[in-house]
Amino acid sequence: MEQNQGHDTLPDSAQRVANLLAQMQHDKPVVMLPSAGRTSAEAAAGLGCSVAEIAKSIIFRRLSDDAPVLVIASGSNRVDETKVAAQVGALGKADARFVREKTGYVIGGVCPIGHAVKPVMLLDQDLFRYDSVWAAAGHPHAVFNLTARQLQAMTGAPVADVALAPVAPIAPVAPNGQQTN
């Protein structure tokens, strides 16, 4: 993993995030991954951490006013759109153009801070299970490390249950109609 402490070789969007982090007196550098971290699994593999320790940024479009809705979720969780909509209003999908216009970032590099348009935000409660998490830093190869509490302080996002509950496996049934587990 290559760490750019001096920030002189960061792409412009990642440099903008590094500058914001410095203004917030965040003490961890923006890290450039050798390969893209567009998915939580790719980022985790590049960092040597679990997928759950990736704070992924998912953008939705609120239907009532076209506002961006940012859900910062644990990388191992699927976001339950019904739970999110219950808190912020009906949601629609956000295409790449909407994401770029509203956040200032490309998909795969959406940072939780420094958006072009301030989003409605929710922070996944599951991120608080980890000592630290990694978030995108404005570019598909750029990330930064922080605690969930720091993430909440930086964003002001309310903590919420946003995860889609896993579906319980169906127990096998024997030919006689009895469950076999």
CSV table of N, CA and C in Angstrom, one decimal:
chain,number,residue,atom,x,y,z
A,1,MET,N,0.9,-1.2,0.0
A,1,MET,CA,0.0,0.0,0.0
A,1,MET,C,0.9,1.2,0.0
A,2,GLU,N,0.7,2.1,-0.9
A,2,GLU,CA,1.5,3.3,-1.1
A,2,GLU,C,0.8,4.5,-0.3
A,3,GLN,N,1.5,5.1,0.6
A,3,GLN,CA,0.9,6.2,1.3
A,3,GLN,C,1.6,7.5,0.8
A,4,ASN,N,0.7,8.4,0.5
A,4,ASN,CA,1.2,9.7,0.0
A,4,ASN,C,1.1,10.7,1.1
A,5,GLN,N,2.1,10.7,2.0
A,5,GLN,CA,2.1,11.6,3.1
A,5,GLN,C,2.2,13.1,2.7
A,6,GLY,N,2.9,13.4,1.7
A,6,GLY,CA,3.1,14.8,1.3
A,6,GLY,C,2.0,15.3,0.4
A,7,HIS,N,1.2,14.4,-0.1
A,7,HIS,CA,0.0,14.8,-0.9
A,7,HIS,C,0.4,15.5,-2.2
A,8,ASP,N,1.6,15.5,-2.6
A,8,ASP,CA,2.0,16.2,-3.8
A,8,ASP,C,1.7,15.4,-5.1
A,9,THR,N,1.4,14.1,-5.0
A,9,THR,CA,1.2,13.3,-6.2
A,9,THR,C,-0.3,12.8,-6.2
A,10,LEU,N,-1.1,13.4,-5.4
A,10,LEU,CA,-2.5,13.0,-5.4
A,10,LEU,C,-3.3,13.5,-6.6
A,11,PRO,N,-4.2,12.8,-7.1
A,11,PRO,CA,-5.1,13.3,-8.1
A,11,PRO,C,-5.9,14.5,-7.5
A,12,ASP,N,-6.3,15.5,-8.3
A,12,ASP,CA,-7.0,16.7,-7.8
A,12,ASP,C,-8.1,16.4,-6.8
A,13,SER,N,-9.0,15.5,-7.2
A,13,SER,CA,-10.1,15.2,-6.3
A,13,SER,C,-9.7,14.7,-4.9
A,14,ALA,N,-8.6,13.9,-4.9
A,14,ALA,CA,-8.1,13.3,-3.6
A,14,ALA,C,-7.3,14.4,-2.9
A,15,GLN,N,-6.7,15.3,-3.6
A,15,GLN,CA,-6.0,16.4,-3.0
A,15,GLN,C,-7.0,17.3,-2.3
A,16,ARG,N,-8.1,17.5,-2.9
A,16,ARG,CA,-9.2,18.4,-2.3
A,16,ARG,C,-9.6,17.7,-1.0
A,17,VAL,N,-9.8,16.4,-1.0
A,17,VAL,CA,-10.1,15.7,0.3
A,17,VAL,C,-9.0,15.9,1.3
A,18,ALA,N,-7.8,15.7,0.9
A,18,ALA,CA,-6.6,15.8,1.8
A,18,ALA,C,-6.6,17.2,2.4
A,19,ASN,N,-6.9,18.2,1.6
A,19,ASN,CA,-7.0,19.6,2.2
A,19,ASN,C,-8.1,19.7,3.2
A,20,LEU,N,-9.3,19.2,2.9
A,20,LEU,CA,-10.4,19.2,3.8
A,20,LEU,C,-10.1,18.5,5.1
A,21,LEU,N,-9.4,17.4,5.0
A,21,LEU,CA,-9.0,16.6,6.2
A,21,LEU,C,-8.0,17.4,7.1
A,22,ALA,N,-7.1,18.1,6.4
A,22,ALA,CA,-6.1,18.9,7.1
A,22,ALA,C,-6.8,20.1,7.8
A,23,GLN,N,-7.8,20.7,7.1
A,23,GLN,CA,-8.6,21.8,7.8
A,23,GLN,C,-9.3,21.3,9.0
A,24,MET,N,-9.7,20.0,8.9
A,24,MET,CA,-10.5,19.4,10.1
A,24,MET,C,-9.5,18.9,11.1
A,25,GLN,N,-8.2,19.1,10.9
A,25,GLN,CA,-7.2,18.6,11.8
A,25,GLN,C,-7.2,17.1,12.0
A,26,HIS,N,-7.6,16.4,10.9
A,26,HIS,CA,-7.5,14.9,10.9
A,26,HIS,C,-6.1,14.5,10.7
A,27,ASP,N,-5.6,13.6,11.5
A,27,ASP,CA,-4.2,13.2,11.5
A,27,ASP,C,-3.8,12.1,10.7
A,28,LYS,N,-4.7,11.5,9.9
A,28,LYS,CA,-4.4,10.4,9.0
A,28,LYS,C,-4.3,10.8,7.6
A,29,PRO,N,-3.3,10.3,6.8
A,29,PRO,CA,-3.1,10.7,5.4
A,29,PRO,C,-4.1,10.0,4.5
A,30,VAL,N,-4.3,10.7,3.3
A,30,VAL,CA,-5.0,10.0,2.2
A,30,VAL,C,-4.0,9.0,1.7
A,31,VAL,N,-4.5,7.7,1.5
A,31,VAL,CA,-3.7,6.6,1.0
A,31,VAL,C,-4.1,6.3,-0.4
A,32,MET,N,-3.2,6.1,-1.3
A,32,MET,CA,-3.5,5.7,-2.7
A,32,MET,C,-3.3,4.2,-2.8
A,33,LEU,N,-4.4,3.5,-3.2
A,33,LEU,CA,-4.3,2.1,-3.4
A,33,LEU,C,-3.6,1.8,-4.7
A,34,PRO,N,-2.9,0.7,-4.8
A,34,PRO,CA,-2.2,0.4,-6.1
A,34,PRO,C,-3.2,0.0,-7.2
A,35,SER,N,-4.4,-0.5,-6.8
A,35,SER,CA,-5.4,-0.7,-7.8
A,35,SER,C,-6.7,-0.1,-7.3
A,36,ALA,N,-7.7,0.0,-8.2
A,36,ALA,CA,-8.9,0.7,-7.8
A,36,ALA,C,-9.6,0.1,-6.6
A,37,GLY,N,-10.3,0.9,-5.8
A,37,GLY,CA,-11.1,0.4,-4.7
A,37,GLY,C,-12.5,0.8,-5.0
A,38,ARG,N,-13.0,0.6,-6.2
A,38,ARG,CA,-14.4,1.0,-6.6
A,38,ARG,C,-15.4,0.2,-5.8
A,39,THR,N,-15.1,-1.0,-5.4
A,39,THR,CA,-16.0,-1.8,-4.5
A,39,THR,C,-15.4,-2.0,-3.1
A,40,SER,N,-16.2,-2.3,-2.2
A,40,SER,CA,-15.7,-2.5,-0.8
A,40,SER,C,-14.7,-3.7,-0.8
A,41,ALA,N,-15.0,-4.7,-1.6
A,41,ALA,CA,-14.1,-5.9,-1.6
A,41,ALA,C,-12.7,-5.5,-2.2
A,42,GLU,N,-12.7,-4.7,-3.3
A,42,GLU,CA,-11.4,-4.3,-3.8
A,42,GLU,C,-10.7,-3.4,-2.8
A,43,ALA,N,-11.3,-2.5,-2.2
A,43,ALA,CA,-10.7,-1.6,-1.2
A,43,ALA,C,-10.1,-2.4,-0.1
A,44,ALA,N,-10.9,-3.3,0.5
A,44,ALA,CA,-10.5,-4.2,1.6
A,44,ALA,C,-9.3,-5.0,1.2
A,45,ALA,N,-9.3,-5.6,0.0
A,45,ALA,CA,-8.2,-6.4,-0.4
A,45,ALA,C,-6.9,-5.5,-0.5
A,46,GLY,N,-7.0,-4.3,-1.0
A,46,GLY,CA,-5.9,-3.4,-1.1
A,46,GLY,C,-5.3,-2.9,0.2
A,47,LEU,N,-6.2,-2.9,1.2
A,47,LEU,CA,-5.8,-2.4,2.5
A,47,LEU,C,-5.5,-3.5,3.5
A,48,GLY,N,-5.9,-4.7,3.2
A,48,GLY,CA,-5.7,-5.8,4.2
A,48,GLY,C,-6.6,-5.8,5.4
A,49,CYS,N,-7.8,-5.3,5.2
A,49,CYS,CA,-8.8,-5.2,6.2
A,49,CYS,C,-10.0,-6.0,5.8
A,50,SER,N,-11.0,-6.1,6.7
A,50,SER,CA,-12.2,-6.8,6.3
A,50,SER,C,-13.1,-5.9,5.5
A,51,VAL,N,-14.0,-6.5,4.7
A,51,VAL,CA,-14.9,-5.7,3.9
A,51,VAL,C,-15.8,-4.8,4.8
A,52,ALA,N,-16.1,-5.3,6.0
A,52,ALA,CA,-17.0,-4.6,6.9
A,52,ALA,C,-16.4,-3.3,7.4
A,53,GLU,N,-15.0,-3.2,7.4
A,53,GLU,CA,-14.3,-2.0,7.8
A,53,GLU,C,-14.2,-0.9,6.7
A,54,ILE,N,-14.9,-1.2,5.6
A,54,ILE,CA,-14.9,-0.1,4.6
A,54,ILE,C,-16.2,0.6,4.8
A,55,ALA,N,-16.1,2.0,4.9
A,55,ALA,CA,-17.3,2.8,5.0
A,55,ALA,C,-17.7,3.3,3.6
A,56,LYS,N,-18.6,2.5,3.0
A,56,LYS,CA,-18.9,2.8,1.6
A,56,LYS,C,-20.0,3.9,1.5
A,57,SER,N,-19.9,4.7,0.5
A,57,SER,CA,-20.8,5.9,0.3
A,57,SER,C,-21.8,5.5,-0.8
A,58,ILE,N,-23.0,5.4,-0.5
A,58,ILE,CA,-24.1,5.1,-1.4
A,58,ILE,C,-24.9,6.3,-1.6
A,59,ILE,N,-25.1,6.7,-2.8
A,59,ILE,CA,-25.9,7.9,-3.1
A,59,ILE,C,-27.2,7.5,-3.7
A,60,PHE,N,-28.3,8.1,-3.2
A,60,PHE,CA,-29.7,7.9,-3.7
A,60,PHE,C,-30.2,9.3,-4.1
A,61,ARG,N,-31.3,9.4,-4.8
A,61,ARG,CA,-31.9,10.6,-5.2
A,61,ARG,C,-33.3,10.7,-4.5
A,62,ARG,N,-33.5,11.7,-3.6
A,62,ARG,CA,-34.8,11.8,-3.0
A,62,ARG,C,-35.8,12.3,-4.0
A,63,LEU,N,-36.9,11.6,-4.1
A,63,LEU,CA,-37.8,11.9,-5.2
A,63,LEU,C,-38.6,13.2,-5.0
A,64,SER,N,-38.8,13.6,-3.7
A,64,SER,CA,-39.6,14.8,-3.5
A,64,SER,C,-38.9,16.1,-3.9
A,65,ASP,N,-37.6,16.1,-3.8
A,65,ASP,CA,-36.9,17.4,-4.1
A,65,ASP,C,-35.6,17.2,-4.9
A,66,ASP,N,-35.3,16.0,-5.4
A,66,ASP,CA,-34.1,15.7,-6.1
A,66,ASP,C,-32.8,15.9,-5.3
A,67,ALA,N,-33.0,15.9,-4.0
A,67,ALA,CA,-31.8,16.0,-3.1
A,67,ALA,C,-31.0,14.8,-3.1
A,68,PRO,N,-29.7,14.9,-3.0
A,68,PRO,CA,-28.8,13.7,-2.9
A,68,PRO,C,-29.0,13.2,-1.4
A,69,VAL,N,-29.0,11.9,-1.3
A,69,VAL,CA,-29.1,11.2,0.0
A,69,VAL,C,-27.9,10.3,0.0
A,70,LEU,N,-27.0,10.5,1.0
A,70,LEU,CA,-25.8,9.8,1.2
A,70,LEU,C,-26.0,8.8,2.4
A,71,VAL,N,-25.8,7.5,2.1
A,71,VAL,CA,-25.8,6.5,3.2
A,71,VAL,C,-24.4,6.0,3.3
A,72,ILE,N,-23.8,6.2,4.4
A,72,ILE,CA,-22.4,5.7,4.7
A,72,ILE,C,-22.6,4.4,5.4
A,73,ALA,N,-22.3,3.3,4.7
A,73,ALA,CA,-22.6,2.0,5.2
A,73,ALA,C,-21.4,1.1,5.4
A,74,SER,N,-21.5,0.2,6.3
A,74,SER,CA,-20.4,-0.8,6.4
A,74,SER,C,-20.3,-1.6,5.1
A,75,GLY,N,-19.1,-1.9,4.6
A,75,GLY,CA,-19.0,-2.5,3.3
A,75,GLY,C,-19.6,-3.9,3.2
A,76,SER,N,-19.8,-4.5,4.3
A,76,SER,CA,-20.4,-5.9,4.3
A,76,SER,C,-22.0,-5.8,4.3
A,77,ASN,N,-22.5,-4.6,4.4
A,77,ASN,CA,-24.0,-4.5,4.5
A,77,ASN,C,-24.6,-4.1,3.1
A,78,ARG,N,-25.7,-4.7,2.8
A,78,ARG,CA,-26.5,-4.2,1.7
A,78,ARG,C,-27.4,-3.2,2.4
A,79,VAL,N,-27.6,-2.0,1.7
A,79,VAL,CA,-28.5,-1.0,2.3
A,79,VAL,C,-29.9,-1.3,2.0
A,80,ASP,N,-30.7,-1.2,3.0
A,80,ASP,CA,-32.2,-1.5,2.9
A,80,ASP,C,-32.8,-0.1,2.6
A,81,GLU,N,-33.2,0.0,1.3
A,81,GLU,CA,-33.8,1.2,0.8
A,81,GLU,C,-35.1,1.6,1.5
A,82,THR,N,-35.8,0.6,2.0
A,82,THR,CA,-37.1,0.8,2.7
A,82,THR,C,-36.8,1.5,4.0
A,83,LYS,N,-35.8,1.0,4.7
A,83,LYS,CA,-35.4,1.7,6.0
A,83,LYS,C,-34.9,3.1,5.8
A,84,VAL,N,-34.1,3.3,4.8
A,84,VAL,CA,-33.6,4.7,4.5
A,84,VAL,C,-34.8,5.6,4.1
A,85,ALA,N,-35.7,5.1,3.2
A,85,ALA,CA,-36.8,5.9,2.8
A,85,ALA,C,-37.7,6.3,3.9
A,86,ALA,N,-37.8,5.4,4.9
A,86,ALA,CA,-38.7,5.7,6.1
A,86,ALA,C,-38.1,6.9,6.9
A,87,GLN,N,-36.8,7.1,6.8
A,87,GLN,CA,-36.2,8.2,7.5
A,87,GLN,C,-36.1,9.5,6.7
A,88,VAL,N,-35.9,9.4,5.4
A,88,VAL,CA,-35.6,10.6,4.6
A,88,VAL,C,-36.6,10.9,3.5
A,89,GLY,N,-37.5,9.9,3.2
A,89,GLY,CA,-38.5,10.1,2.1
A,89,GLY,C,-38.2,9.2,1.0
A,90,ALA,N,-39.2,9.1,0.1
A,90,ALA,CA,-39.1,8.2,-1.1
A,90,ALA,C,-37.8,8.4,-1.9
A,91,LEU,N,-37.2,7.3,-2.3
A,91,LEU,CA,-35.9,7.3,-3.0
A,91,LEU,C,-36.0,6.8,-4.4
A,92,GLY,N,-35.1,7.4,-5.2
A,92,GLY,CA,-34.9,6.9,-6.6
A,92,GLY,C,-33.4,6.6,-6.7
A,93,LYS,N,-33.1,5.9,-7.8
A,93,LYS,CA,-31.7,5.6,-8.1
A,93,LYS,C,-31.0,6.9,-8.6
A,94,ALA,N,-29.7,6.9,-8.3
A,94,ALA,CA,-28.8,8.0,-8.7
A,94,ALA,C,-27.9,7.5,-9.8
A,95,ASP,N,-28.0,8.1,-11.0
A,95,ASP,CA,-27.1,7.7,-12.1
A,95,ASP,C,-25.7,8.4,-11.9
A,96,ALA,N,-24.8,8.0,-12.7
A,96,ALA,CA,-23.4,8.5,-12.6
A,96,ALA,C,-23.4,10.0,-12.8
A,97,ARG,N,-24.2,10.6,-13.6
A,97,ARG,CA,-24.2,12.0,-13.8
A,97,ARG,C,-24.7,12.7,-12.6
A,98,PHE,N,-25.8,12.2,-12.0
A,98,PHE,CA,-26.4,12.8,-10.8
A,98,PHE,C,-25.3,12.7,-9.6
A,99,VAL,N,-24.7,11.6,-9.5
A,99,VAL,CA,-23.6,11.4,-8.4
A,99,VAL,C,-22.5,12.5,-8.6
A,100,ARG,N,-22.0,12.6,-9.9
A,100,ARG,CA,-21.0,13.6,-10.1
A,100,ARG,C,-21.4,15.0,-9.9
A,101,GLU,N,-22.6,15.4,-10.4
A,101,GLU,CA,-23.1,16.7,-10.2
A,101,GLU,C,-23.3,17.1,-8.7
A,102,LYS,N,-23.9,16.2,-8.0
A,102,LYS,CA,-24.3,16.5,-6.6
A,102,LYS,C,-23.1,16.3,-5.6
A,103,THR,N,-22.2,15.4,-5.9
A,103,THR,CA,-21.1,15.2,-4.9
A,103,THR,C,-19.8,15.8,-5.3
A,104,GLY,N,-19.6,15.9,-6.6
A,104,GLY,CA,-18.3,16.4,-7.1
A,104,GLY,C,-17.3,15.2,-7.3
A,105,TYR,N,-17.8,14.0,-7.0
A,105,TYR,CA,-16.9,12.9,-7.1
A,105,TYR,C,-17.5,11.8,-8.1
A,106,VAL,N,-16.6,11.0,-8.6
A,106,VAL,CA,-17.1,9.9,-9.5
A,106,VAL,C,-17.5,8.7,-8.6
A,107,ILE,N,-18.4,7.9,-9.2
A,107,ILE,CA,-18.8,6.6,-8.5
A,107,ILE,C,-17.5,5.8,-8.2
A,108,GLY,N,-17.4,5.3,-7.0
A,108,GLY,CA,-16.2,4.5,-6.7
A,108,GLY,C,-15.2,5.4,-5.9
A,109,GLY,N,-15.4,6.7,-5.9
A,109,GLY,CA,-14.5,7.6,-5.1
A,109,GLY,C,-15.3,8.6,-4.3
A,110,VAL,N,-16.6,8.3,-4.1
A,110,VAL,CA,-17.4,9.3,-3.3
A,110,VAL,C,-17.0,9.3,-1.9
A,111,CYS,N,-16.5,10.5,-1.5
A,111,CYS,CA,-16.1,10.7,-0.1
A,111,CYS,C,-17.2,11.2,0.7
A,112,PRO,N,-17.2,10.9,2.0
A,112,PRO,CA,-18.3,11.3,2.9
A,112,PRO,C,-18.3,12.8,3.2
A,113,ILE,N,-17.3,13.5,2.8
A,113,ILE,CA,-17.2,15.0,3.1
A,113,ILE,C,-16.9,15.7,1.8
A,114,GLY,N,-17.1,17.1,1.8
A,114,GLY,CA,-16.7,17.9,0.7
A,114,GLY,C,-17.6,17.8,-0.6
A,115,HIS,N,-18.9,17.6,-0.4
A,115,HIS,CA,-19.8,17.5,-1.5
A,115,HIS,C,-20.2,18.8,-2.1
A,116,ALA,N,-20.4,18.8,-3.5
A,116,ALA,CA,-20.8,20.0,-4.2
A,116,ALA,C,-22.2,20.5,-3.6
A,117,VAL,N,-23.1,19.6,-3.3
A,117,VAL,CA,-24.4,19.9,-2.8
A,117,VAL,C,-24.5,19.1,-1.5
A,118,LYS,N,-24.8,19.8,-0.4
A,118,LYS,CA,-24.8,19.1,0.9
A,118,LYS,C,-25.9,18.0,0.9
A,119,PRO,N,-25.6,16.7,1.1
A,119,PRO,CA,-26.6,15.7,1.0
A,119,PRO,C,-27.3,15.5,2.3
A,120,VAL,N,-28.5,14.9,2.3
A,120,VAL,CA,-29.1,14.3,3.4
A,120,VAL,C,-28.3,13.1,3.7
A,121,MET,N,-27.9,12.8,5.0
A,121,MET,CA,-27.0,11.7,5.3
A,121,MET,C,-27.6,10.8,6.4
A,122,LEU,N,-27.1,9.6,6.3
A,122,LEU,CA,-27.3,8.6,7.4
A,122,LEU,C,-26.1,7.8,7.5
A,123,LEU,N,-25.7,7.4,8.7
A,123,LEU,CA,-24.5,6.7,9.0
A,123,LEU,C,-24.9,5.3,9.6
A,124,ASP,N,-24.4,4.3,9.0
A,124,ASP,CA,-24.7,2.9,9.4
A,124,ASP,C,-24.2,2.7,10.9
A,125,GLN,N,-25.1,2.2,11.7
A,125,GLN,CA,-24.7,1.9,13.1
A,125,GLN,C,-23.7,0.8,13.2
A,126,ASP,N,-23.6,0.0,12.2
A,126,ASP,CA,-22.7,-1.2,12.3
A,126,ASP,C,-21.2,-0.7,12.2
A,127,LEU,N,-20.9,0.5,11.7
A,127,LEU,CA,-19.6,1.0,11.6
A,127,LEU,C,-18.9,1.2,12.9
A,128,PHE,N,-19.8,1.3,13.9
A,128,PHE,CA,-19.3,1.6,15.3
A,128,PHE,C,-18.7,0.3,16.0
A,129,ARG,N,-18.9,-0.8,15.3
A,129,ARG,CA,-18.3,-2.1,15.8
A,129,ARG,C,-16.8,-2.2,15.7
A,130,TYR,N,-16.2,-1.3,14.8
A,130,TYR,CA,-14.8,-1.5,14.5
A,130,TYR,C,-14.0,-0.3,15.1
A,131,ASP,N,-12.7,-0.7,15.4
A,131,ASP,CA,-11.8,0.3,15.9
A,131,ASP,C,-11.6,1.5,14.9
A,132,SER,N,-11.5,1.1,13.7
A,132,SER,CA,-11.4,2.2,12.6
A,132,SER,C,-12.0,1.7,11.3
A,133,VAL,N,-12.3,2.6,10.4
A,133,VAL,CA,-12.8,2.2,9.1
A,133,VAL,C,-12.1,3.0,8.1
A,134,TRP,N,-12.3,2.6,6.8
A,134,TRP,CA,-11.7,3.3,5.7
A,134,TRP,C,-12.8,3.9,4.8
A,135,ALA,N,-12.6,5.1,4.4
A,135,ALA,CA,-13.6,5.8,3.5
A,135,ALA,C,-12.9,6.3,2.3
A,136,ALA,N,-13.7,6.4,1.2
A,136,ALA,CA,-13.1,6.9,-0.1
A,136,ALA,C,-12.7,8.3,0.1
A,137,ALA,N,-11.7,8.7,-0.6
A,137,ALA,CA,-11.1,10.0,-0.5
A,137,ALA,C,-11.2,10.8,-1.8
A,138,GLY,N,-12.3,10.6,-2.5
A,138,GLY,CA,-12.5,11.5,-3.7
A,138,GLY,C,-12.0,10.9,-5.0
A,139,HIS,N,-11.5,9.7,-5.0
A,139,HIS,CA,-10.9,9.1,-6.2
A,139,HIS,C,-11.0,7.6,-6.0
A,140,PRO,N,-11.2,6.8,-7.1
A,140,PRO,CA,-11.3,5.3,-6.9
A,140,PRO,C,-10.1,4.6,-6.3
A,141,HIS,N,-9.0,5.3,-6.3
A,141,HIS,CA,-7.8,4.7,-5.7
A,141,HIS,C,-7.4,5.3,-4.3
A,142,ALA,N,-8.2,6.3,-3.9
A,142,ALA,CA,-7.8,7.0,-2.7
A,142,ALA,C,-8.8,6.7,-1.5
A,143,VAL,N,-8.2,6.5,-0.3
A,143,VAL,CA,-9.0,6.2,0.9
A,143,VAL,C,-8.3,6.9,2.1
A,144,PHE,N,-9.0,7.1,3.2
A,144,PHE,CA,-8.4,7.5,4.4
A,144,PHE,C,-9.1,6.8,5.6
A,145,ASN,N,-8.3,6.7,6.7
A,145,ASN,CA,-8.7,6.0,7.8
A,145,ASN,C,-9.2,6.9,8.9
A,146,LEU,N,-10.2,6.4,9.7
A,146,LEU,CA,-10.8,7.2,10.8
A,146,LEU,C,-11.7,6.3,11.6
A,147,THR,N,-12.1,6.8,12.7
A,147,THR,CA,-13.0,6.0,13.5
A,147,THR,C,-14.5,6.4,13.1
A,148,ALA,N,-15.4,5.6,13.5
A,148,ALA,CA,-16.8,5.9,13.2
A,148,ALA,C,-17.2,7.2,13.9
A,149,ARG,N,-16.7,7.4,15.1
A,149,ARG,CA,-17.1,8.6,15.8
A,149,ARG,C,-16.5,9.8,15.1
A,150,GLN,N,-15.3,9.7,14.5
A,150,GLN,CA,-14.7,10.8,13.8
A,150,GLN,C,-15.6,11.1,12.5
A,151,LEU,N,-16.0,10.0,11.9
A,151,LEU,CA,-16.8,10.1,10.7
A,151,LEU,C,-18.2,10.8,11.0
A,152,GLN,N,-18.7,10.5,12.1
A,152,GLN,CA,-20.0,11.1,12.5
A,152,GLN,C,-19.7,12.6,12.8
A,153,ALA,N,-18.6,12.9,13.5
A,153,ALA,CA,-18.3,14.3,13.8
A,153,ALA,C,-18.1,15.1,12.5
A,154,MET,N,-17.4,14.5,11.6
A,154,MET,CA,-17.1,15.2,10.3
A,154,MET,C,-18.3,15.5,9.5
A,155,THR,N,-19.2,14.5,9.5
A,155,THR,CA,-20.4,14.6,8.6
A,155,THR,C,-21.7,15.2,9.3
A,156,GLY,N,-21.8,15.0,10.6
A,156,GLY,CA,-23.0,15.4,11.3
A,156,GLY,C,-24.1,14.4,11.0
A,157,ALA,N,-23.8,13.3,10.4
A,157,ALA,CA,-24.9,12.3,10.0
A,157,ALA,C,-25.4,11.6,11.2
A,158,PRO,N,-26.8,11.5,11.2
A,158,PRO,CA,-27.4,10.7,12.3
A,158,PRO,C,-27.1,9.2,12.1
A,159,VAL,N,-26.9,8.5,13.2
A,159,VAL,CA,-26.6,7.1,13.1
A,159,VAL,C,-27.9,6.4,13.0
A,160,ALA,N,-28.0,5.4,12.1
A,160,ALA,CA,-29.2,4.7,11.8
A,160,ALA,C,-29.0,3.2,11.5
A,161,ASP,N,-30.0,2.4,11.6
A,161,ASP,CA,-30.0,1.1,11.1
A,161,ASP,C,-30.4,1.1,9.7
A,162,VAL,N,-29.5,0.9,8.8
A,162,VAL,CA,-29.7,1.0,7.3
A,162,VAL,C,-29.5,-0.4,6.6
A,163,ALA,N,-29.1,-1.4,7.4
A,163,ALA,CA,-28.7,-2.7,6.8
A,163,ALA,C,-29.9,-3.5,6.5
A,164,LEU,N,-29.9,-4.1,5.3
A,164,LEU,CA,-30.9,-5.1,4.9
A,164,LEU,C,-30.6,-6.4,5.8
A,165,ALA,N,-31.6,-6.8,6.5
A,165,ALA,CA,-31.5,-8.0,7.4
A,165,ALA,C,-31.2,-9.2,6.5
A,166,PRO,N,-30.3,-10.0,6.9
A,166,PRO,CA,-30.0,-11.2,6.1
A,166,PRO,C,-31.2,-12.2,6.2
A,167,VAL,N,-31.5,-12.9,5.1
A,167,VAL,CA,-32.6,-13.8,5.1
A,167,VAL,C,-32.1,-15.1,5.7
A,168,ALA,N,-32.9,-15.6,6.7
A,168,ALA,CA,-32.5,-16.9,7.3
A,168,ALA,C,-32.7,-18.0,6.3
A,169,PRO,N,-31.7,-18.9,6.3
A,169,PRO,CA,-31.8,-20.0,5.4
A,169,PRO,C,-32.9,-20.9,5.8
A,170,ILE,N,-33.5,-21.5,4.8
A,170,ILE,CA,-34.6,-22.4,5.0
A,170,ILE,C,-34.0,-23.8,5.4
A,171,ALA,N,-34.5,-24.3,6.5
A,171,ALA,CA,-34.0,-25.6,6.9
A,171,ALA,C,-34.5,-26.7,6.0
A,172,PRO,N,-33.6,-27.7,5.6
A,172,PRO,CA,-34.0,-28.8,4.7
A,172,PRO,C,-35.1,-29.6,5.4
A,173,VAL,N,-35.9,-30.1,4.5
A,173,VAL,CA,-37.1,-31.0,5.0
A,173,VAL,C,-36.9,-32.4,4.4
A,174,ALA,N,-37.0,-33.4,5.3
A,174,ALA,CA,-36.8,-34.8,4.9
A,174,ALA,C,-38.1,-35.2,4.2
A,175,PRO,N,-38.0,-36.3,3.4
A,175,PRO,CA,-39.2,-36.8,2.7
A,175,PRO,C,-40.4,-37.0,3.6
A,176,ASN,N,-40.2,-37.3,4.9
A,176,ASN,CA,-41.3,-37.5,5.8
A,176,ASN,C,-41.9,-36.2,6.3
A,177,GLY,N,-41.4,-35.1,5.8
A,177,GLY,CA,-42.0,-33.8,6.2
A,177,GLY,C,-41.3,-33.2,7.5
A,178,GLN,N,-40.4,-33.9,8.1
A,178,GLN,CA,-39.7,-33.4,9.3
A,178,GLN,C,-38.5,-32.6,8.9
A,179,GLN,N,-38.2,-31.5,9.6
A,179,GLN,CA,-37.0,-30.7,9.4
A,179,GLN,C,-35.8,-31.5,9.8
A,180,THR,N,-34.7,-31.4,9.0
A,180,THR,CA,-33.6,-32.3,9.2
A,180,THR,C,-32.4,-31.6,10.0
A,181,ASN,N,-32.6,-30.4,10.5
A,181,ASN,CA,-31.5,-29.7,11.1
A,181,ASN,C,-31.5,-30.0,12.6
